[in-house]
PDB file of C-alpha atoms in Angstrom:
ATOM      1  CA  MET A   1      -0.119  -0.106   0.103  1.00  0.00           C
ATOM      2  CA  LYS A   2       1.362   3.382  -0.989  1.00  0.00           C
ATOM      3  CA  LEU A   3       1.578   6.173   1.314  1.00  0.00           C
ATOM      4  CA  SER A   4      -0.485   8.454  -0.941  1.00  0.00           C
ATOM      5  CA  PHE A   5      -3.542   6.193  -0.094  1.00  0.00           C
ATOM      6  CA  PHE A   6      -3.203   6.736   3.393  1.00  0.00           C
ATOM      7  CA  GLU A   7      -2.456  10.487   2.835  1.00  0.00           C
ATOM      8  CA  LYS A   8      -5.572  10.738   0.810  1.00  0.00           C
ATOM      9  CA  LYS A   9      -7.657   8.952   3.222  1.00  0.00           C
ATOM     10  CA  LEU A  10      -6.604  11.144   5.996  1.00  0.00           C
ATOM     11  CA  LYS A  11      -7.254  14.312   4.263  1.00  0.00           C
ATOM     12  CA  LYS A  12     -10.728  13.066   3.392  1.00  0.00           C
ATOM     13  CA  LYS A  13     -11.377  12.272   7.140  1.00  0.00           C
ATOM     14  CA  LYS A  14      -9.946  15.751   8.135  1.00  0.00           C
ATOM     15  CA  LYS A  15     -12.310  17.527   5.786  1.00  0.00           C
ATOM     16  CA  GLU A  16     -15.346  15.481   6.986  1.00  0.00           C
ATOM     17  CA  ILE A  17     -14.481  16.205  10.734  1.00  0.00           C
ATOM     18  CA  GLU A  18     -13.884  19.961   9.898  1.00  0.00           C
ATOM     19  CA  LYS A  19     -17.349  20.146   8.242  1.00  0.00           C
ATOM     20  CA  ILE A  20     -19.081  18.504  11.188  1.00  0.00           C
ATOM     21  CA  LEU A  21     -17.175  21.074  13.575  1.00  0.00           C
ATOM     22  CA  SER A  22     -18.200  23.817  11.510  1.00  0.00           C
ATOM     23  CA  GLN A  23     -21.865  23.125  12.276  1.00  0.00           C
ATOM     24  CA  ILE A  24     -21.386  23.179  16.025  1.00  0.00           C
ATOM     25  CA  ALA A  25     -18.321  25.261  16.569  1.00  0.00           C
ATOM     26  CA  LYS A  26     -16.129  28.096  15.242  1.00  0.00           C
ATOM     27  CA  LYS A  27     -12.515  28.023  14.619  1.00  0.00           C
ATOM     28  CA  ASP A  28     -10.470  29.982  17.312  1.00  0.00           C
ATOM     29  CA  GLU A  29      -8.394  32.338  15.350  1.00  0.00           C
ATOM     30  CA  LYS A  30      -5.924  32.852  18.244  1.00  0.00           C
ATOM     31  CA  ILE A  31      -5.139  29.193  19.082  1.00  0.00           C
ATOM     32  CA  LYS A  32      -4.159  26.935  16.194  1.00  0.00           C
ATOM     33  CA  GLY A  33      -6.236  23.931  16.025  1.00  0.00           C
ATOM     34  CA  ASN A  34      -8.763  24.978  18.659  1.00  0.00           C
ATOM     35  CA  TRP A  35     -12.411  25.463  18.178  1.00  0.00           C
ATOM     36  CA  ARG A  36     -15.110  27.048  20.223  1.00  0.00           C
ATOM     37  CA  ALA A  37     -18.651  25.589  20.504  1.00  0.00           C
ATOM     38  CA  ILE A  38     -21.320  27.812  19.455  1.00  0.00           C
ATOM     39  CA  PHE A  39     -24.048  28.393  21.983  1.00  0.00           C
ATOM     40  CA  PRO A  40     -27.378  27.369  20.491  1.00  0.00           C
ATOM     41  CA  SER A  41     -30.428  29.687  20.315  1.00  0.00           C
ATOM     42  CA  PHE A  42     -33.847  27.960  20.094  1.00  0.00           C
ATOM     43  CA  GLY A  43     -35.670  31.186  19.461  1.00  0.00           C
ATOM     44  CA  GLU A  44     -37.142  34.264  21.269  1.00  0.00           C
ATOM     45  CA  ASP A  45     -39.131  32.000  23.670  1.00  0.00           C
ATOM     46  CA  ILE A  46     -37.250  32.711  27.127  1.00  0.00           C
ATOM     47  CA  SER A  47     -38.865  29.985  29.272  1.00  0.00           C
ATOM     48  CA  LEU A  48     -36.710  28.177  31.810  1.00  0.00           C
ATOM     49  CA  GLU A  49     -37.323  24.961  29.674  1.00  0.00           C
ATOM     50  CA  VAL A  50     -36.015  26.415  26.552  1.00  0.00           C
ATOM     51  CA  GLU A  51     -33.022  27.999  28.423  1.00  0.00           C
ATOM     52  CA  ALA A  52     -32.336  24.474  30.023  1.00  0.00           C
ATOM     53  CA  ASP A  53     -32.548  22.882  26.474  1.00  0.00           C
ATOM     54  CA  GLU A  54     -30.186  25.373  25.258  1.00  0.00           C
ATOM     55  CA  VAL A  55     -27.666  24.695  27.954  1.00  0.00           C
ATOM     56  CA  GLU A  56     -27.904  21.028  27.508  1.00  0.00           C
ATOM     57  CA  GLU A  57     -27.380  21.273  23.764  1.00  0.00           C
ATOM     58  CA  TYR A  58     -24.304  23.399  24.558  1.00  0.00           C
ATOM     59  CA  GLU A  59     -22.678  20.901  26.776  1.00  0.00           C
ATOM     60  CA  GLU A  60     -23.280  18.308  24.278  1.00  0.00           C
ATOM     61  CA  ARG A  61     -21.594  20.531  21.722  1.00  0.00           C
ATOM     62  CA  ILE A  62     -18.635  21.193  23.974  1.00  0.00           C
ATOM     63  CA  LEU A  63     -18.151  17.565  24.350  1.00  0.00           C
ATOM     64  CA  GLU A  64     -18.471  16.798  20.757  1.00  0.00           C
ATOM     65  CA  GLU A  65     -16.101  19.623  19.822  1.00  0.00           C
ATOM     66  CA  HIS A  66     -13.528  18.369  22.174  1.00  0.00           C
ATOM     67  CA  LEU A  67     -13.627  14.790  20.736  1.00  0.00           C
ATOM     68  CA  LEU A  68     -13.407  15.895  17.149  1.00  0.00           C
ATOM     69  CA  GLU A  69     -10.588  18.296  18.046  1.00  0.00           C
ATOM     70  CA  GLU A  70      -8.591  15.305  19.602  1.00  0.00           C
ATOM     71  CA  LYS A  71      -9.480  13.284  16.283  1.00  0.00           C
ATOM     72  CA  LEU A  72      -8.121  16.146  14.215  1.00  0.00           C
ATOM     73  CA  LYS A  73      -4.954  16.447  16.089  1.00  0.00           C
ATOM     74  CA  GLU A  74      -4.280  12.702  15.672  1.00  0.00           C
ATOM     75  CA  ILE A  75      -4.984  13.156  11.881  1.00  0.00           C
ATOM     76  CA  GLU A  76      -2.569  16.044  11.620  1.00  0.00           C
ATOM     77  CA  GLU A  77       0.001  14.061  13.542  1.00  0.00           C
ATOM     78  CA  ALA A  78      -0.358  11.136  10.960  1.00  0.00           C
ATOM     79  CA  LEU A  79      -0.080  13.382   8.122  1.00  0.00           C
ATOM     80  CA  SER A  80       3.028  15.001   9.650  1.00  0.00           C
ATOM     81  CA  LYS A  81       4.441  11.336  10.102  1.00  0.00           C
ATOM     82  CA  ILE A  82       3.875  10.710   6.391  1.00  0.00           C
ATOM     83  CA  LYS A  83       5.902  13.854   5.440  1.00  0.00           C
ATOM     84  CA  LYS A  84       8.725  12.902   7.803  1.00  0.00           C
ATOM     85  CA  GLY A  85       8.697   9.296   6.571  1.00  0.00           C
ATOM     86  CA  ASN A  86       7.981   7.710   9.863  1.00  0.00           C
ATOM     87  CA  TYR A  87       4.249   6.868   9.182  1.00  0.00           C
ATOM     88  CA  GLY A  88       2.985   3.335  10.306  1.00  0.00           C
ATOM     89  CA  ILE A  89       5.438   2.946  13.024  1.00  0.00           C
ATOM     90  CA  CYS A  90       4.277   2.200  16.583  1.00  0.00           C
ATOM     91  CA  GLU A  91       5.042   4.883  18.982  1.00  0.00           C
ATOM     92  CA  LYS A  92       5.542   2.213  21.682  1.00  0.00           C
ATOM     93  CA  CYS A  93       7.379  -0.830  20.436  1.00  0.00           C
ATOM     94  CA  LYS A  94       8.804   0.878  17.271  1.00  0.00           C
ATOM     95  CA  LYS A  95       7.670  -1.885  15.089  1.00  0.00           C
ATOM     96  CA  GLU A  96       5.470  -1.487  11.911  1.00  0.00           C
ATOM     97  CA  ILE A  97       1.656  -1.260  12.516  1.00  0.00           C
ATOM     98  CA  GLU A  98      -0.456  -3.991  10.753  1.00  0.00           C
ATOM     99  CA  LEU A  99      -1.673  -2.916   7.355  1.00  0.00           C
ATOM    100  CA  GLU A 100      -5.278  -3.949   8.189  1.00  0.00           C
ATOM    101  CA  ARG A 101      -5.101  -1.702  11.260  1.00  0.00           C
ATOM    102  CA  LEU A 102      -3.855   1.303   9.370  1.00  0.00           C
ATOM    103  CA  LYS A 103      -6.640   0.845   6.565  1.00  0.00           C
ATOM    104  CA  ALA A 104      -9.284   0.843   9.396  1.00  0.00           C
ATOM    105  CA  ILE A 105      -7.720   3.615  11.601  1.00  0.00           C
ATOM    106  CA  PRO A 106      -5.240   5.397   9.502  1.00  0.00           C
ATOM    107  CA  GLU A 107      -4.470   7.960  12.331  1.00  0.00           C
ATOM    108  CA  THR A 108      -3.571   5.310  14.894  1.00  0.00           C
ATOM    109  CA  LYS A 109      -0.325   5.604  16.755  1.00  0.00           C
ATOM    110  CA  PHE A 110       0.033   2.042  18.148  1.00  0.00           C
ATOM    111  CA  CYS A 111       0.014  -1.638  16.527  1.00  0.00           C
ATOM    112  CA  SER A 112      -2.765  -3.840  17.780  1.00  0.00           C
ATOM    113  CA  LYS A 113      -0.528  -5.425  20.600  1.00  0.00           C
ATOM    114  CA  CYS A 114       0.507  -2.207  22.040  1.00  0.00           C
ATOM    115  CA  LYS A 115      -2.995  -0.675  21.974  1.00  0.00           C
ATOM    116  CA  LYS A 116      -4.191  -3.326  24.273  1.00  0.00           C
TER     117      LYS A 116
END
């Protein structure tokens, strides 16, 4: 398998994640790689129930934003490894990561054995 296959797959995954993030958050211009969840507005109704729903939705967005930011970071690290020529090497045991594992999770840092 060529590195270009994994690079293409990682870039596609990155775009998909950024698209999802852009629906719930905005890029933080001051901190690279950071996003800020957007507080939802469910309209002009200012009832306590609506306000509670907005807060609950905002909390969910913050969690999702954090998880997606972490995934983006992993993808960026994998793309950087491709450029440096050390992609597909387990960070723990320094052996090659199995091809099937890389196909399934191209941003993985560990082989199957070390992930356990």
